[in-house]
Amino acid sequence: MTTSNRRVLLAQRPTGLPTPADFRIDEGPVPDPRDGEVLLQILYLSLDPYMRGRMSAAKSYADPVEIGGVMEGGTVARVVRSRHPDFVENDIVLSHSGWQSYAVSNGEGLRKLDPSHAAVSTALGVLGMPGFTAYAGLLTIGRPKPGETVVVAAASGAVGATVGQIARIKGARAVGIAGGADKCAFVRDELGFDAVVDHRAPDFAVQLKAACPDGIDVYFENVGGHVWDVVFPLLNPFARVPVCGLIAQYNDDPAMASGPDRLPGVMRDVLTKSLTVRGFIQREFTDQRPTFYEEVGGWIREGRIKYREDIVVGLDKAPEAFIGLLQGRNFGKLVVQVAT
Ligand code: NAP
């Protein structure tokens, strides 16, 4: 065990796309656990789009990270010292320890992981918060029926990949939207979506319409922006739209919103097509977690759900990797390997 704790701090609040100057890396002493606490060594750090919101002081569903504070994030960690009755050295746990190499915890919110059950990094992806988001949002709000068409963007990512595969398990047709030829090939050939369209193609709108000849019954919204504009006219009467994320808009300043006002047209269709547009934050469905672990865990073991991880080695790489995530440079669930 080293004697220093490396941490990635928020140096300043970004304007637009974050830059490396918005982060600061520092080195401090490894904290000492007191009675009732454990010392955790972080093995994997999850990088997720919501972290852009935590860097901003704009009002949201969660408090921002303070300037000078450790960047927030989900982690998989090893217990390296325990003064807590429920944990022993070498336990592997899911924690929310943030962008650093060591952390102290009083045990609250820690979940023990069984490395023989699944690769422990999956607790941050397909068997963690993003997979659960896909499962709960699609099944509770989207409610796909056999034969219906489900469309999801960011389809090669942690949430989108799971959405499309669950849609197919439920007998629906899954159409993915992804950025670039490699991601599209993966979504179609590896994940088994029925069709996939590249949102960067100049004729994206024409291609999406052709891929959805019967219209769209469920649109699982992950990105917003130009993708929403193209999807929206294709929605069928009584379509359901779980609004999960708007990553294309996370770097926008809400006070500077520009462009034509589309709201009247959107509201007209919400009314005349009896659409259900419902935003959600995954934690509102926490009571579904046990069913999720059982069902999705089973589908992974049966080979019916596949996943891809994009693992970046070294905590110092986290800022650059996170900036890349906001531009679509990740390919699969983005995880930083902090230690082995
Ligand atoms: P991810 O798909 O692994 O990575 C983000 C992807 O978004 C990128 O790879 C890129 O894919 C796409 N993207 C980035 N910028 C874009 C832009 N300007 N226009 C269009 N696409 C862009 O991320 P994830 O963890 O699965 O998250 C997906 C969405 O779910 C995010 O919006 C996230 O905020 C949301 N989410 C919500 C909840 C909730 O509780 N509501 C929980 C978890 C995640 P392409 O290159 O394929 O375009």
PDB file of N, CA, C and O in Angstrom, residues 127-190:
ATOM      1  N   LEU A 127     -24.439  -4.292 -14.528  1.00  0.00           N
ATOM      2  CA  LEU A 127     -25.055  -4.773 -13.280  1.00  0.00           C
ATOM      3  C   LEU A 127     -25.043  -3.695 -12.195  1.00  0.00           C
ATOM      4  O   LEU A 127     -25.107  -3.994 -11.006  1.00  0.00           O
ATOM      5  N   GLY A 128     -24.967  -2.450 -12.643  1.00  0.00           N
ATOM      6  CA  GLY A 128     -24.941  -1.339 -11.685  1.00  0.00           C
ATOM      7  C   GLY A 128     -25.923  -0.262 -12.080  1.00  0.00           C
ATOM      8  O   GLY A 128     -26.930  -0.529 -12.753  1.00  0.00           O
ATOM      9  N   MET A 129     -25.610   0.967 -11.698  1.00  0.00           N
ATOM     10  CA  MET A 129     -26.538   2.087 -11.905  1.00  0.00           C
ATOM     11  C   MET A 129     -27.001   2.231 -13.357  1.00  0.00           C
ATOM     12  O   MET A 129     -28.217   2.343 -13.613  1.00  0.00           O
ATOM     13  N   PRO A 130     -26.090   2.200 -14.364  1.00  0.00           N
ATOM     14  CA  PRO A 130     -26.578   2.380 -15.746  1.00  0.00           C
ATOM     15  C   PRO A 130     -27.490   1.238 -16.205  1.00  0.00           C
ATOM     16  O   PRO A 130     -28.520   1.482 -16.845  1.00  0.00           O
ATOM     17  N   GLY A 131     -27.117   0.000 -15.887  1.00  0.00           N
ATOM     18  CA  GLY A 131     -27.970  -1.138 -16.267  1.00  0.00           C
ATOM     19  C   GLY A 131     -29.321  -1.044 -15.597  1.00  0.00           C
ATOM     20  O   GLY A 131     -30.372  -1.308 -16.210  1.00  0.00           O
ATOM     21  N   PHE A 132     -29.310  -0.642 -14.346  1.00  0.00           N
ATOM     22  CA  PHE A 132     -30.578  -0.504 -13.606  1.00  0.00           C
ATOM     23  C   PHE A 132     -31.439   0.612 -14.204  1.00  0.00           C
ATOM     24  O   PHE A 132     -32.666   0.495 -14.300  1.00  0.00           O
ATOM     25  N   THR A 133     -30.790   1.680 -14.635  1.00  0.00           N
ATOM     26  CA  THR A 133     -31.514   2.795 -15.272  1.00  0.00           C
ATOM     27  C   THR A 133     -32.252   2.297 -16.515  1.00  0.00           C
ATOM     28  O   THR A 133     -33.431   2.622 -16.737  1.00  0.00           O
ATOM     29  N   ALA A 134     -31.547   1.501 -17.306  1.00  0.00           N
ATOM     30  CA  ALA A 134     -32.147   0.954 -18.531  1.00  0.00           C
ATOM     31  C   ALA A 134     -33.334   0.064 -18.175  1.00  0.00           C
ATOM     32  O   ALA A 134     -34.425   0.176 -18.749  1.00  0.00           O
ATOM     33  N   TYR A 135     -33.113  -0.818 -17.232  1.00  0.00           N
ATOM     34  CA  TYR A 135     -34.133  -1.809 -16.838  1.00  0.00           C
ATOM     35  C   TYR A 135     -35.388  -1.126 -16.298  1.00  0.00           C
ATOM     36  O   TYR A 135     -36.502  -1.356 -16.782  1.00  0.00           O
ATOM     37  N   ALA A 136     -35.209  -0.256 -15.319  1.00  0.00           N
ATOM     38  CA  ALA A 136     -36.370   0.360 -14.662  1.00  0.00           C
ATOM     39  C   ALA A 136     -37.065   1.351 -15.588  1.00  0.00           C
ATOM     40  O   ALA A 136     -38.293   1.379 -15.681  1.00  0.00           O
ATOM     41  N   GLY A 137     -36.271   2.158 -16.311  1.00  0.00           N
ATOM     42  CA  GLY A 137     -36.873   3.177 -17.187  1.00  0.00           C
ATOM     43  C   GLY A 137     -37.638   2.543 -18.334  1.00  0.00           C
ATOM     44  O   GLY A 137     -38.741   2.967 -18.674  1.00  0.00           O
ATOM     45  N   LEU A 138     -37.042   1.513 -18.928  1.00  0.00           N
ATOM     46  CA  LEU A 138     -37.710   0.887 -20.076  1.00  0.00           C
ATOM     47  C   LEU A 138     -38.967   0.129 -19.632  1.00  0.00           C
ATOM     48  O   LEU A 138     -40.039   0.288 -20.220  1.00  0.00           O
ATOM     49  N   LEU A 139     -38.823  -0.679 -18.592  1.00  0.00           N
ATOM     50  CA  LEU A 139     -39.952  -1.556 -18.247  1.00  0.00           C
ATOM     51  C   LEU A 139     -41.067  -0.815 -17.501  1.00  0.00           C
ATOM     52  O   LEU A 139     -42.239  -1.143 -17.651  1.00  0.00           O
ATOM     53  N   THR A 140     -40.714   0.190 -16.722  1.00  0.00           N
ATOM     54  CA  THR A 140     -41.748   0.895 -15.946  1.00  0.00           C
ATOM     55  C   THR A 140     -42.419   1.992 -16.762  1.00  0.00           C
ATOM     56  O   THR A 140     -43.630   2.161 -16.691  1.00  0.00           O
ATOM     57  N   ILE A 141     -41.627   2.738 -17.556  1.00  0.00           N
ATOM     58  CA  ILE A 141     -42.212   3.862 -18.299  1.00  0.00           C
ATOM     59  C   ILE A 141     -42.440   3.473 -19.770  1.00  0.00           C
ATOM     60  O   ILE A 141     -43.490   3.750 -20.340  1.00  0.00           O
ATOM     61  N   GLY A 142     -41.440   2.823 -20.383  1.00  0.00           N
ATOM     62  CA  GLY A 142     -41.553   2.470 -21.800  1.00  0.00           C
ATOM     63  C   GLY A 142     -42.568   1.356 -22.067  1.00  0.00           C
ATOM     64  O   GLY A 142     -43.275   1.361 -23.062  1.00  0.00           O
ATOM     65  N   ARG A 143     -42.611   0.379 -21.200  1.00  0.00           N
ATOM     66  CA  ARG A 143     -43.533  -0.756 -21.282  1.00  0.00           C
ATOM     67  C   ARG A 143     -43.648  -1.302 -22.716  1.00  0.00           C
ATOM     68  O   ARG A 143     -44.720  -1.286 -23.311  1.00  0.00           O
ATOM     69  N   PRO A 144     -42.538  -1.803 -23.288  1.00  0.00           N
ATOM     70  CA  PRO A 144     -42.601  -2.296 -24.671  1.00  0.00           C
ATOM     71  C   PRO A 144     -43.435  -3.570 -24.782  1.00  0.00           C
ATOM     72  O   PRO A 144     -43.373  -4.441 -23.912  1.00  0.00           O
ATOM     73  N   LYS A 145     -44.212  -3.645 -25.845  1.00  0.00           N
ATOM     74  CA  LYS A 145     -45.031  -4.844 -26.088  1.00  0.00           C
ATOM     75  C   LYS A 145     -44.440  -5.602 -27.280  1.00  0.00           C
ATOM     76  O   LYS A 145     -43.789  -4.991 -28.142  1.00  0.00           O
ATOM     77  N   PRO A 146     -44.711  -6.904 -27.378  1.00  0.00           N
ATOM     78  CA  PRO A 146     -44.191  -7.671 -28.511  1.00  0.00           C
ATOM     79  C   PRO A 146     -44.613  -7.023 -29.829  1.00  0.00           C
ATOM     80  O   PRO A 146     -45.757  -6.594 -29.975  1.00  0.00           O
ATOM     81  N   GLY A 147     -43.676  -6.942 -30.745  1.00  0.00           N
ATOM     82  CA  GLY A 147     -43.957  -6.390 -32.069  1.00  0.00           C
ATOM     83  C   GLY A 147     -43.799  -4.884 -32.159  1.00  0.00           C
ATOM     84  O   GLY A 147     -43.771  -4.335 -33.269  1.00  0.00           O
ATOM     85  N   GLU A 148     -43.697  -4.202 -31.034  1.00  0.00           N
ATOM     86  CA  GLU A 148     -43.535  -2.743 -31.077  1.00  0.00           C
ATOM     87  C   GLU A 148     -42.088  -2.373 -31.442  1.00  0.00           C
ATOM     88  O   GLU A 148     -41.181  -3.194 -31.331  1.00  0.00           O
ATOM     89  N   THR A 149     -41.924  -1.113 -31.862  1.00  0.00           N
ATOM     90  CA  THR A 149     -40.584  -0.618 -32.199  1.00  0.00           C
ATOM     91  C   THR A 149     -40.062   0.271 -31.070  1.00  0.00           C
ATOM     92  O   THR A 149     -40.721   1.245 -30.687  1.00  0.00           O
ATOM     93  N   VAL A 150     -38.897  -0.110 -30.535  1.00  0.00           N
ATOM     94  CA  VAL A 150     -38.233   0.669 -29.477  1.00  0.00           C
ATOM     95  C   VAL A 150     -36.969   1.284 -30.068  1.00  0.00           C
ATOM     96  O   VAL A 150     -36.147   0.570 -30.636  1.00  0.00           O
ATOM     97  N   VAL A 151     -36.833   2.594 -29.935  1.00  0.00           N
ATOM     98  CA  VAL A 151     -35.628   3.278 -30.431  1.00  0.00           C
ATOM     99  C   VAL A 151     -34.847   3.820 -29.241  1.00  0.00           C
ATOM    100  O   VAL A 151     -35.451   4.359 -28.290  1.00  0.00           O
ATOM    101  N   VAL A 152     -33.530   3.657 -29.283  1.00  0.00           N
ATOM    102  CA  VAL A 152     -32.681   4.207 -28.214  1.00  0.00           C
ATOM    103  C   VAL A 152     -31.398   4.759 -28.830  1.00  0.00           C
ATOM    104  O   VAL A 152     -30.827   4.149 -29.742  1.00  0.00           O
ATOM    105  N   ALA A 153     -30.985   5.929 -28.353  1.00  0.00           N
ATOM    106  CA  ALA A 153     -29.724   6.530 -28.811  1.00  0.00           C
ATOM    107  C   ALA A 153     -28.626   6.239 -27.795  1.00  0.00           C
ATOM    108  O   ALA A 153     -28.903   5.677 -26.731  1.00  0.00           O
ATOM    109  N   ALA A 154     -27.383   6.609 -28.147  1.00  0.00           N
ATOM    110  CA  ALA A 154     -26.201   6.207 -27.364  1.00  0.00           C
ATOM    111  C   ALA A 154     -26.289   4.695 -27.150  1.00  0.00           C
ATOM    112  O   ALA A 154     -26.094   4.175 -26.055  1.00  0.00           O
ATOM    113  N   ALA A 155     -26.580   3.982 -28.268  1.00  0.00           N
ATOM    114  CA  ALA A 155     -26.963   2.570 -28.186  1.00  0.00           C
ATOM    115  C   ALA A 155     -25.802   1.634 -27.881  1.00  0.00           C
ATOM    116  O   ALA A 155     -26.040   0.483 -27.516  1.00  0.00           O
ATOM    117  N   SER A 156     -24.550   2.096 -28.035  1.00  0.00           N
ATOM    118  CA  SER A 156     -23.437   1.208 -27.676  1.00  0.00           C
ATOM    119  C   SER A 156     -23.006   1.430 -26.230  1.00  0.00           C
ATOM    120  O   SER A 156     -22.162   0.716 -25.713  1.00  0.00           O
ATOM    121  N   GLY A 157     -23.603   2.420 -25.574  1.00  0.00           N
ATOM    122  CA  GLY A 157     -23.192   2.775 -24.213  1.00  0.00           C
ATOM    123  C   GLY A 157     -23.865   1.916 -23.154  1.00  0.00           C
ATOM    124  O   GLY A 157     -24.675   1.029 -23.459  1.00  0.00           O
ATOM    125  N   ALA A 158     -23.531   2.231 -21.915  1.00  0.00           N
ATOM    126  CA  ALA A 158     -23.961   1.403 -20.795  1.00  0.00           C
ATOM    127  C   ALA A 158     -25.485   1.314 -20.709  1.00  0.00           C
ATOM    128  O   ALA A 158     -26.054   0.230 -20.547  1.00  0.00           O
ATOM    129  N   VAL A 159     -26.169   2.430 -20.844  1.00  0.00           N
ATOM    130  CA  VAL A 159     -27.632   2.435 -20.719  1.00  0.00           C
ATOM    131  C   VAL A 159     -28.265   1.917 -22.016  1.00  0.00           C
ATOM    132  O   VAL A 159     -29.074   0.984 -22.003  1.00  0.00           O
ATOM    133  N   GLY A 160     -27.884   2.529 -23.152  1.00  0.00           N
ATOM    134  CA  GLY A 160     -28.537   2.220 -24.421  1.00  0.00           C
ATOM    135  C   GLY A 160     -28.415   0.760 -24.820  1.00  0.00           C
ATOM    136  O   GLY A 160     -29.392   0.161 -25.305  1.00  0.00           O
ATOM    137  N   ALA A 161     -27.238   0.166 -24.639  1.00  0.00           N
ATOM    138  CA  ALA A 161     -27.034  -1.236 -25.018  1.00  0.00           C
ATOM    139  C   ALA A 161     -27.993  -2.140 -24.256  1.00  0.00           C
ATOM    140  O   ALA A 161     -28.570  -3.083 -24.800  1.00  0.00           O
ATOM    141  N   THR A 162     -28.183  -1.828 -22.982  1.00  0.00           N
ATOM    142  CA  THR A 162     -29.055  -2.659 -22.140  1.00  0.00           C
ATOM    143  C   THR A 162     -30.519  -2.451 -22.522  1.00  0.00           C
ATOM    144  O   THR A 162     -31.293  -3.417 -22.578  1.00  0.00           O
ATOM    145  N   VAL A 163     -30.886  -1.210 -22.817  1.00  0.00           N
ATOM    146  CA  VAL A 163     -32.271  -0.915 -23.217  1.00  0.00           C
ATOM    147  C   VAL A 163     -32.663  -1.756 -24.430  1.00  0.00           C
ATOM    148  O   VAL A 163     -33.697  -2.427 -24.451  1.00  0.00           O
ATOM    149  N   GLY A 164     -31.822  -1.706 -25.477  1.00  0.00           N
ATOM    150  CA  GLY A 164     -32.171  -2.404 -26.721  1.00  0.00           C
ATOM    151  C   GLY A 164     -32.263  -3.902 -26.524  1.00  0.00           C
ATOM    152  O   GLY A 164     -33.158  -4.559 -27.081  1.00  0.00           O
ATOM    153  N   GLN A 165     -31.355  -4.468 -25.733  1.00  0.00           N
ATOM    154  CA  GLN A 165     -31.369  -5.921 -25.548  1.00  0.00           C
ATOM    155  C   GLN A 165     -32.562  -6.362 -24.702  1.00  0.00           C
ATOM    156  O   GLN A 165     -33.154  -7.409 -24.952  1.00  0.00           O
ATOM    157  N   ILE A 166     -32.938  -5.560 -23.714  1.00  0.00           N
ATOM    158  CA  ILE A 166     -34.133  -5.915 -22.927  1.00  0.00           C
ATOM    159  C   ILE A 166     -35.373  -5.780 -23.814  1.00  0.00           C
ATOM    160  O   ILE A 166     -36.288  -6.606 -23.744  1.00  0.00           O
ATOM    161  N   ALA A 167     -35.407  -4.756 -24.665  1.00  0.00           N
ATOM    162  CA  ALA A 167     -36.554  -4.586 -25.565  1.00  0.00           C
ATOM    163  C   ALA A 167     -36.742  -5.851 -26.402  1.00  0.00           C
ATOM    164  O   ALA A 167     -37.860  -6.350 -26.572  1.00  0.00           O
ATOM    165  N   ARG A 168     -35.629  -6.398 -26.901  1.00  0.00           N
ATOM    166  CA  ARG A 168     -35.722  -7.618 -27.724  1.00  0.00           C
ATOM    167  C   ARG A 168     -36.169  -8.818 -26.893  1.00  0.00           C
ATOM    168  O   ARG A 168     -36.953  -9.637 -27.345  1.00  0.00           O
ATOM    169  N   ILE A 169     -35.676  -8.897 -25.665  1.00  0.00           N
ATOM    170  CA  ILE A 169     -36.106 -10.005 -24.789  1.00  0.00           C
ATOM    171  C   ILE A 169     -37.625  -9.937 -24.596  1.00  0.00           C
ATOM    172  O   ILE A 169     -38.302 -10.956 -24.511  1.00  0.00           O
ATOM    173  N   LYS A 170     -38.158  -8.717 -24.571  1.00  0.00           N
ATOM    174  CA  LYS A 170     -39.609  -8.529 -24.382  1.00  0.00           C
ATOM    175  C   LYS A 170     -40.378  -8.657 -25.699  1.00  0.00           C
ATOM    176  O   LYS A 170     -41.568  -8.366 -25.761  1.00  0.00           O
ATOM    177  N   GLY A 171     -39.691  -9.021 -26.782  1.00  0.00           N
ATOM    178  CA  GLY A 171     -40.377  -9.287 -28.045  1.00  0.00           C
ATOM    179  C   GLY A 171     -40.554  -8.071 -28.930  1.00  0.00           C
ATOM    180  O   GLY A 171     -41.253  -8.140 -29.954  1.00  0.00           O
ATOM    181  N   ALA A 172     -39.930  -6.945 -28.548  1.00  0.00           N
ATOM    182  CA  ALA A 172     -40.039  -5.736 -29.370  1.00  0.00           C
ATOM    183  C   ALA A 172     -38.906  -5.713 -30.399  1.00  0.00           C
ATOM    184  O   ALA A 172     -37.947  -6.485 -30.312  1.00  0.00           O
ATOM    185  N   ARG A 173     -39.022  -4.809 -31.364  1.00  0.00           N
ATOM    186  CA  ARG A 173     -37.985  -4.573 -32.361  1.00  0.00           C
ATOM    187  C   ARG A 173     -37.098  -3.466 -31.823  1.00  0.00           C
ATOM    188  O   ARG A 173     -37.618  -2.417 -31.431  1.00  0.00           O
ATOM    189  N   ALA A 174     -35.796  -3.676 -31.770  1.00  0.00           N
ATOM    190  CA  ALA A 174     -34.890  -2.662 -31.214  1.00  0.00           C
ATOM    191  C   ALA A 174     -34.140  -1.963 -32.328  1.00  0.00           C
ATOM    192  O   ALA A 174     -33.481  -2.615 -33.147  1.00  0.00           O
ATOM    193  N   VAL A 175     -34.246  -0.636 -32.348  1.00  0.00           N
ATOM    194  CA  VAL A 175     -33.505   0.164 -33.325  1.00  0.00           C
ATOM    195  C   VAL A 175     -32.572   1.085 -32.535  1.00  0.00           C
ATOM    196  O   VAL A 175     -33.022   1.862 -31.683  1.00  0.00           O
ATOM    197  N   GLY A 176     -31.283   0.971 -32.816  1.00  0.00           N
ATOM    198  CA  GLY A 176     -30.294   1.783 -32.105  1.00  0.00           C
ATOM    199  C   GLY A 176     -29.861   2.976 -32.933  1.00  0.00           C
ATOM    200  O   GLY A 176     -29.918   2.952 -34.162  1.00  0.00           O
ATOM    201  N   ILE A 177     -29.426   4.011 -32.237  1.00  0.00           N
ATOM    202  CA  ILE A 177     -28.788   5.164 -32.880  1.00  0.00           C
ATOM    203  C   ILE A 177     -27.414   5.294 -32.228  1.00  0.00           C
ATOM    204  O   ILE A 177     -27.322   5.267 -30.989  1.00  0.00           O
ATOM    205  N   ALA A 178     -26.372   5.357 -33.037  1.00  0.00           N
ATOM    206  CA  ALA A 178     -25.025   5.456 -32.466  1.00  0.00           C
ATOM    207  C   ALA A 178     -24.170   6.335 -33.366  1.00  0.00           C
ATOM    208  O   ALA A 178     -24.546   6.617 -34.504  1.00  0.00           O
ATOM    209  N   GLY A 179     -23.024   6.759 -32.837  1.00  0.00           N
ATOM    210  CA  GLY A 179     -22.148   7.663 -33.570  1.00  0.00           C
ATOM    211  C   GLY A 179     -20.977   6.929 -34.204  1.00  0.00           C
ATOM    212  O   GLY A 179     -20.069   6.495 -33.499  1.00  0.00           O
ATOM    213  N   GLY A 180     -20.993   6.768 -35.523  1.00  0.00           N
ATOM    214  CA  GLY A 180     -19.849   6.191 -36.230  1.00  0.00           C
ATOM    215  C   GLY A 180     -20.047   4.723 -36.596  1.00  0.00           C
ATOM    216  O   GLY A 180     -20.829   4.000 -35.994  1.00  0.00           O
ATOM    217  N   ALA A 181     -19.256   4.309 -37.622  1.00  0.00           N
ATOM    218  CA  ALA A 181     -19.418   2.966 -38.199  1.00  0.00           C
ATOM    219  C   ALA A 181     -19.091   1.853 -37.193  1.00  0.00           C
ATOM    220  O   ALA A 181     -19.789   0.832 -37.149  1.00  0.00           O
ATOM    221  N   ASP A 182     -18.044   2.036 -36.389  1.00  0.00           N
ATOM    222  CA  ASP A 182     -17.642   0.958 -35.473  1.00  0.00           C
ATOM    223  C   ASP A 182     -18.715   0.703 -34.422  1.00  0.00           C
ATOM    224  O   ASP A 182     -19.060  -0.438 -34.122  1.00  0.00           O
ATOM    225  N   LYS A 183     -19.238   1.770 -33.858  1.00  0.00           N
ATOM    226  CA  LYS A 183     -20.280   1.608 -32.838  1.00  0.00           C
ATOM    227  C   LYS A 183     -21.533   0.990 -33.471  1.00  0.00           C
ATOM    228  O   LYS A 183     -22.176   0.127 -32.864  1.00  0.00           O
ATOM    229  N   CYS A 184     -21.883   1.445 -34.686  1.00  0.00           N
ATOM    230  CA  CYS A 184     -23.078   0.900 -35.346  1.00  0.00           C
ATOM    231  C   CYS A 184     -22.908  -0.602 -35.605  1.00  0.00           C
ATOM    232  O   CYS A 184     -23.830  -1.391 -35.360  1.00  0.00           O
ATOM    233  N   ALA A 185     -21.722  -0.996 -36.068  1.00  0.00           N
ATOM    234  CA  ALA A 185     -21.481  -2.423 -36.348  1.00  0.00           C
ATOM    235  C   ALA A 185     -21.606  -3.239 -35.064  1.00  0.00           C
ATOM    236  O   ALA A 185     -22.209  -4.326 -35.046  1.00  0.00           O
ATOM    237  N   PHE A 186     -21.070  -2.708 -33.969  1.00  0.00           N
ATOM    238  CA  PHE A 186     -21.147  -3.411 -32.683  1.00  0.00           C
ATOM    239  C   PHE A 186     -22.605  -3.584 -32.235  1.00  0.00           C
ATOM    240  O   PHE A 186     -23.016  -4.665 -31.817  1.00  0.00           O
ATOM    241  N   VAL A 187     -23.378  -2.521 -32.361  1.00  0.00           N
ATOM    242  CA  VAL A 187     -24.776  -2.552 -31.909  1.00  0.00           C
ATOM    243  C   VAL A 187     -25.584  -3.585 -32.707  1.00  0.00           C
ATOM    244  O   VAL A 187     -26.362  -4.351 -32.162  1.00  0.00           O
ATOM    245  N   ARG A 188     -25.331  -3.612 -34.000  1.00  0.00           N
ATOM    246  CA  ARG A 188     -26.084  -4.534 -34.864  1.00  0.00           C
ATOM    247  C   ARG A 188     -25.545  -5.966 -34.723  1.00  0.00           C
ATOM    248  O   ARG A 188     -26.304  -6.897 -34.454  1.00  0.00           O
ATOM    249  N   ASP A 189     -24.226  -6.139 -34.869  1.00  0.00           N
ATOM    250  CA  ASP A 189     -23.675  -7.492 -35.004  1.00  0.00           C
ATOM    251  C   ASP A 189     -23.414  -8.163 -33.658  1.00  0.00           C
ATOM    252  O   ASP A 189     -23.566  -9.373 -33.537  1.00  0.00           O
ATOM    253  N   GLU A 190     -22.989  -7.400 -32.657  1.00  0.00           N
ATOM    254  CA  GLU A 190     -22.668  -8.019 -31.358  1.00  0.00           C
ATOM    255  C   GLU A 190     -23.866  -7.999 -30.415  1.00  0.00           C
ATOM    256  O   GLU A 190     -24.158  -8.971 -29.744  1.00  0.00           O
TER     257      GLU A 190
END
